[in-house]
Short mmCIF file of C-alpha atoms and ligand atoms in Angstrom, two decimals:
data_model
loop_
_atom_site.label_atom_id
_atom_site.label_comp_id
_atom_site.label_asym_id
_atom_site.label_seq_id
_atom_site.Cartn_x
_atom_site.Cartn_y
_atom_site.Cartn_z
CA MET A 1 103.51 96.30 67.52
CA LEU A 2 101.05 97.67 70.03
CA ILE A 3 98.76 100.34 68.59
CA ILE A 4 97.34 102.61 71.27
CA LYS A 5 93.92 104.02 70.41
CA SER A 6 92.11 107.10 71.66
CA PRO A 7 89.99 106.71 74.84
CA LEU A 8 86.66 106.55 72.99
CA GLU A 9 87.98 103.99 70.57
CA VAL A 10 89.32 102.05 73.53
CA LEU A 11 85.96 101.92 75.29
CA ASP A 12 84.49 100.68 72.02
CA MET A 13 87.21 98.06 72.06
CA ALA A 14 85.84 96.41 75.22
CA GLU A 15 84.68 93.15 73.77
CA GLU A 16 83.94 90.39 76.23
CA LEU A 17 83.87 90.54 80.03
CA LEU A 18 86.56 87.98 80.88
CA TYR A 19 86.59 88.29 84.65
CA GLU A 20 84.87 90.21 87.41
CA GLY A 21 86.75 90.41 90.69
CA LYS A 22 86.08 92.21 93.96
CA ALA A 23 87.45 95.55 92.76
CA LYS A 24 87.90 95.29 88.99
CA LYS A 25 86.38 94.01 85.76
CA ILE A 26 88.62 92.80 82.94
CA PHE A 27 87.53 92.95 79.29
CA SER A 28 89.17 91.54 76.18
CA THR A 29 89.97 93.96 73.34
CA ASP A 30 90.54 93.44 69.63
CA ASP A 31 94.23 93.01 70.40
CA PRO A 32 94.81 89.56 71.94
CA ASN A 33 97.75 90.90 73.98
CA VAL A 34 95.85 93.85 75.48
CA LEU A 35 93.08 93.91 78.11
CA LEU A 36 90.86 96.72 79.36
CA VAL A 37 90.47 97.05 83.14
CA GLN A 38 87.59 98.83 84.83
CA TYR A 39 88.12 99.89 88.44
CA LYS A 40 84.89 99.43 90.43
CA ASP A 41 83.53 101.47 93.34
CA SER A 42 83.15 98.41 95.58
CA LEU A 43 85.19 98.02 98.73
CA THR A 44 85.69 94.60 100.29
CA ALA A 45 87.68 93.30 103.25
CA PHE A 46 88.19 90.01 105.09
CA ASN A 47 87.89 87.99 101.86
CA ALA A 48 84.72 89.92 100.90
CA LYS A 49 82.90 89.12 104.18
CA LYS A 50 82.64 92.91 104.60
CA ARG A 51 81.44 94.93 101.58
CA ASP A 52 80.47 98.47 100.68
CA GLU A 53 80.24 100.81 97.69
CA LYS A 54 81.83 104.25 97.61
CA ALA A 55 81.11 106.35 94.54
CA GLY A 56 84.42 107.65 93.21
CA LYS A 57 86.64 104.95 94.72
CA GLY A 58 87.20 103.26 91.35
CA HIS A 59 88.25 106.57 89.82
CA LEU A 60 90.71 107.28 92.65
CA ASN A 61 92.30 103.82 92.55
CA ASN A 62 92.58 104.01 88.77
CA VAL A 63 94.36 107.37 88.80
CA ILE A 64 96.58 106.45 91.78
CA SER A 65 97.56 103.07 90.34
CA SER A 66 98.14 104.56 86.86
CA TRP A 67 100.31 107.30 88.36
CA ILE A 68 102.40 104.82 90.37
CA PHE A 69 102.91 102.37 87.48
CA THR A 70 103.90 105.27 85.20
CA TRP A 71 106.36 106.58 87.80
CA LEU A 72 107.80 103.09 88.40
CA ALA A 73 108.33 102.64 84.63
CA LYS A 74 110.36 105.87 84.62
CA LYS A 75 112.48 104.30 87.37
CA GLY A 76 113.04 101.14 85.31
CA VAL A 77 110.36 98.86 86.79
CA GLU A 78 108.22 97.45 84.00
CA SER A 79 104.63 96.39 84.64
CA HIS A 80 101.59 95.23 82.72
CA PHE A 81 100.31 98.83 82.69
CA ILE A 82 100.02 100.48 79.26
CA LYS A 83 97.97 103.62 79.87
CA GLN A 84 95.02 105.16 81.62
CA VAL A 85 92.20 105.74 79.15
CA ASP A 86 89.53 107.52 81.21
CA GLU A 87 88.40 107.99 84.82
CA THR A 88 87.91 104.32 85.61
CA HIS A 89 89.62 102.40 82.81
CA GLN A 90 93.17 101.50 81.95
CA LEU A 91 94.78 99.33 79.28
CA ILE A 92 97.11 96.57 80.40
CA ARG A 93 99.23 93.95 78.73
CA LYS A 94 97.72 90.48 78.99
CA VAL A 95 99.69 88.33 81.43
CA GLU A 96 99.14 84.96 83.05
CA ILE A 97 98.78 85.82 86.72
CA ILE A 98 101.11 83.87 89.01
CA PRO A 99 98.85 82.73 91.89
CA LEU A 100 100.91 84.35 94.66
CA GLU A 101 100.27 87.49 96.67
CA THR A 102 103.64 89.03 97.47
CA ILE A 103 103.49 91.11 100.63
CA VAL A 104 106.29 93.47 101.61
CA ARG A 105 106.38 94.83 105.16
CA ASN A 106 108.38 97.73 106.59
CA VAL A 107 106.42 98.27 109.81
CA THR A 108 104.62 95.66 111.92
CA THR A 109 100.81 95.65 111.70
CA GLY A 110 97.84 93.67 110.42
CA SER A 111 98.05 89.92 110.03
CA LEU A 112 101.75 89.87 111.03
CA CYS A 113 100.83 91.10 114.52
CA ARG A 114 97.74 88.89 114.77
CA ARG A 115 99.69 85.79 113.72
CA LEU A 116 102.92 86.28 115.61
CA GLY A 117 101.83 88.37 118.59
CA VAL A 118 104.39 91.10 117.88
CA GLU A 119 103.80 94.71 118.87
CA GLU A 120 102.04 97.04 116.36
CA GLY A 121 103.84 99.86 114.61
CA LYS A 122 107.49 98.72 115.01
CA LYS A 123 109.87 99.66 112.20
CA LEU A 124 111.50 96.46 110.91
CA SER A 125 115.32 96.36 110.61
CA ARG A 126 114.85 95.27 106.98
CA PRO A 127 111.80 94.53 104.84
CA ILE A 128 110.03 91.18 105.29
CA ILE A 129 108.62 89.50 102.18
CA GLU A 130 105.74 87.06 102.59
CA PHE A 131 103.83 84.97 100.05
CA SER A 132 100.19 83.93 100.15
CA TYR A 133 98.61 81.44 97.80
CA LYS A 134 95.88 83.29 95.85
CA SER A 135 92.77 81.29 96.70
CA ASP A 136 89.53 82.84 97.95
CA ALA A 137 88.27 79.36 98.88
CA LEU A 138 91.27 78.86 101.22
CA ASP A 139 91.40 82.51 102.43
CA ASP A 140 94.79 83.21 100.74
CA PRO A 141 96.92 81.03 103.09
CA LEU A 142 100.46 82.08 103.94
CA ILE A 143 103.05 79.92 102.15
CA ASN A 144 106.83 79.95 101.71
CA ASP A 145 109.12 79.80 98.66
CA ASP A 146 109.24 75.98 98.77
CA HIS A 147 105.45 75.68 98.56
CA ALA A 148 105.38 78.01 95.55
CA ILE A 149 108.19 76.16 93.76
CA VAL A 150 107.50 72.53 94.67
CA LEU A 151 103.74 72.83 94.19
CA GLY A 152 104.39 74.34 90.75
CA TRP A 153 102.96 77.84 91.12
CA ALA A 154 106.26 79.53 90.17
CA THR A 155 109.75 78.39 89.25
CA GLU A 156 112.75 78.99 91.51
CA GLU A 157 113.96 81.63 89.07
CA GLU A 158 110.56 83.35 89.02
CA VAL A 159 110.44 83.44 92.83
CA ALA A 160 113.90 85.04 92.87
CA THR A 161 112.80 87.60 90.24
CA ILE A 162 109.60 88.38 92.14
CA LYS A 163 111.54 88.97 95.37
CA SER A 164 114.08 91.18 93.66
CA ILE A 165 111.39 93.31 91.91
CA ALA A 166 109.37 93.50 95.15
CA LEU A 167 112.39 94.84 97.07
CA LYS A 168 113.16 97.35 94.33
CA VAL A 169 109.53 98.55 94.26
CA ASN A 170 109.62 98.82 98.04
CA LYS A 171 112.76 100.98 98.00
CA LEU A 172 111.39 103.26 95.27
CA LEU A 173 107.90 103.61 96.75
CA THR A 174 109.20 104.12 100.30
CA GLU A 175 111.21 107.11 99.02
CA LEU A 176 108.37 108.35 96.82
CA PHE A 177 105.84 108.29 99.65
CA ALA A 178 108.29 109.73 102.19
CA SER A 179 108.62 112.72 99.84
CA VAL A 180 104.88 113.38 100.24
CA GLY A 181 104.76 112.81 104.00
CA VAL A 182 103.53 109.23 103.89
CA LEU A 183 105.02 106.17 105.59
CA LEU A 184 104.74 103.07 103.38
CA VAL A 185 103.90 100.48 106.06
CA ASP A 186 103.24 97.41 103.88
CA PHE A 187 101.72 96.46 100.55
CA LYS A 188 100.72 93.57 98.29
CA LEU A 189 101.98 92.98 94.76
CA GLU A 190 100.95 90.52 92.09
CA PHE A 191 103.00 89.33 89.15
CA GLY A 192 102.25 87.71 85.81
CA ARG A 193 104.02 86.13 82.85
CA ASP A 194 103.84 87.87 79.49
CA GLU A 195 103.68 86.00 76.17
CA LYS A 196 107.46 85.53 76.26
CA GLY A 197 107.34 84.12 79.80
CA ARG A 198 108.90 87.23 81.36
CA VAL A 199 107.79 88.08 84.89
CA LEU A 200 105.98 91.45 84.99
CA LEU A 201 104.54 93.44 87.87
CA ALA A 202 100.72 93.30 87.53
CA ASP A 203 97.39 94.05 89.27
CA GLU A 204 97.25 97.44 91.03
CA ILE A 205 99.11 99.57 93.57
CA SER A 206 96.60 101.72 95.44
CA PRO A 207 95.21 102.46 98.93
CA ASP A 208 93.30 99.15 98.56
CA THR A 209 96.57 97.20 98.43
CA CYS A 210 98.98 99.32 100.51
CA ARG A 211 99.04 100.64 104.03
CA PHE A 212 99.83 104.35 103.99
CA TRP A 213 100.26 106.22 107.29
CA ASP A 214 100.68 109.96 107.50
CA SER A 215 104.35 110.35 108.47
CA LYS A 216 103.64 112.72 111.38
CA THR A 217 100.25 111.68 112.77
CA HIS A 218 100.23 108.02 111.65
CA ASP A 219 96.64 108.60 110.44
CA HIS A 220 95.59 105.76 108.15
CA LEU A 221 95.24 106.88 104.52
CA ASP A 222 94.19 103.50 103.08
CA LYS A 223 91.69 100.63 103.20
CA ASP A 224 92.26 100.15 106.94
CA ARG A 225 89.77 103.05 107.32
CA PHE A 226 87.18 100.67 105.87
CA ARG A 227 88.46 97.50 107.60
CA LYS A 228 88.42 99.22 111.01
CA ASP A 229 85.38 101.50 110.48
CA LEU A 230 87.46 104.65 110.94
CA GLY A 231 85.24 106.71 108.58
CA ASP A 232 86.05 109.00 105.64
CA VAL A 233 87.50 106.23 103.49
CA LEU A 234 87.19 108.28 100.30
CA GLY A 235 88.79 111.34 101.95
CA ALA A 236 91.88 109.24 102.72
CA TYR A 237 92.14 107.97 99.11
CA GLU A 238 91.66 111.57 97.89
CA GLU A 239 94.46 112.73 100.19
CA ILE A 240 96.88 110.19 98.69
CA TRP A 241 95.89 111.34 95.19
CA ARG A 242 96.19 115.04 96.17
CA ARG A 243 99.72 114.51 97.51
CA LEU A 244 100.93 112.47 94.51
CA SER A 245 99.47 114.81 91.91
CA ALA A 246 100.80 117.90 93.75
CA ARG A 247 104.27 116.32 93.83
CA GLY A 248 104.33 115.56 90.12
CA MET A 249 106.16 112.80 88.25
CA ASP A 250 109.54 114.52 88.04
CA ALA A 251 112.28 113.27 90.33
N1 UDP B 301 96.72 92.98 101.13
C1 UDP B 301 96.00 93.06 99.95
N2 UDP B 301 95.17 92.02 99.60
C2 UDP B 301 95.05 90.91 100.35
C3 UDP B 301 95.78 90.82 101.56
C4 UDP B 301 96.60 91.88 101.91
O1 UDP B 301 96.10 94.04 99.22
O2 UDP B 301 94.29 89.99 99.96
C5 UDP B 301 97.62 94.08 101.52
C6 UDP B 301 97.06 94.90 102.68
O3 UDP B 301 96.33 96.02 102.21
C7 UDP B 301 98.30 95.33 103.39
C8 UDP B 301 99.29 94.20 103.13
O4 UDP B 301 98.82 93.52 101.99
O5 UDP B 301 98.82 96.52 102.82
C9 UDP B 301 99.46 93.24 104.29
O6 UDP B 301 98.20 92.79 104.68
P1 UDP B 301 98.02 91.82 105.95
O7 UDP B 301 98.64 90.51 105.63
O8 UDP B 301 98.48 92.51 107.18
O9 UDP B 301 96.47 91.55 105.94
P2 UDP B 301 95.25 92.02 106.82
O10 UDP B 301 95.75 92.58 108.10
O11 UDP B 301 94.59 93.05 105.94
O12 UDP B 301 94.45 90.76 106.96
#
């Protein structure tokens, strides 16, 4: 049984720093099945070749990601998320991360356009799912289902589960963001296996990992403001948080 502690107790629970990534730190807790995540203020792009710090970014991504995981749970999509404990920390279930980045695209942009020479900003007739192999050393190369299965990164069944959850998340989030005047252009998901081997949605869902365009103006409200030096990165993240919190969890 998972015992949830108060925020102060939880911060005391942070035992050992297990991992420090580009945007988050992960700590062990006194419960072997629970980890504490700290969202950092650092911003990186192009496999960390471009870096910056924005005070308050970690807080915004933590509240946005916590809000989205909580809302998805209400809609029947389970994730590793347990609860937000303070401005920059959340508790998550420990999972073994499957080394795939699952990208879902609704509108053409980014690496899809660079790679395939297709026009920017075209609505796709149905979502496209892509997989990358999670490897900083190899720059997260694009792979297909066969690579993932035959090279042993995920089973055939896990790949099918990942695709089905990714499409469900896409449908739910597309509707959610449309209701706050935001077009969900594309996003990246990660998945892990819990102690029973079940596939769970993991990592984060935030303006760092999604492309959000204002529905009317197509203004970028996400990390593309940093990637493309468009300015006011934090203002865009704040705008996403303002719209979600004004909307509320109901419905
Ligand atoms: N993405 C991500 N982490 C990555 C790569 C991509 O969160 O390491 C997200 C990115 O924010 C976008 C989507 O996945 O919402 C598709 O990104 P794309 O492949 O177009 O990459 P980019 O153009 O950023 O190189």
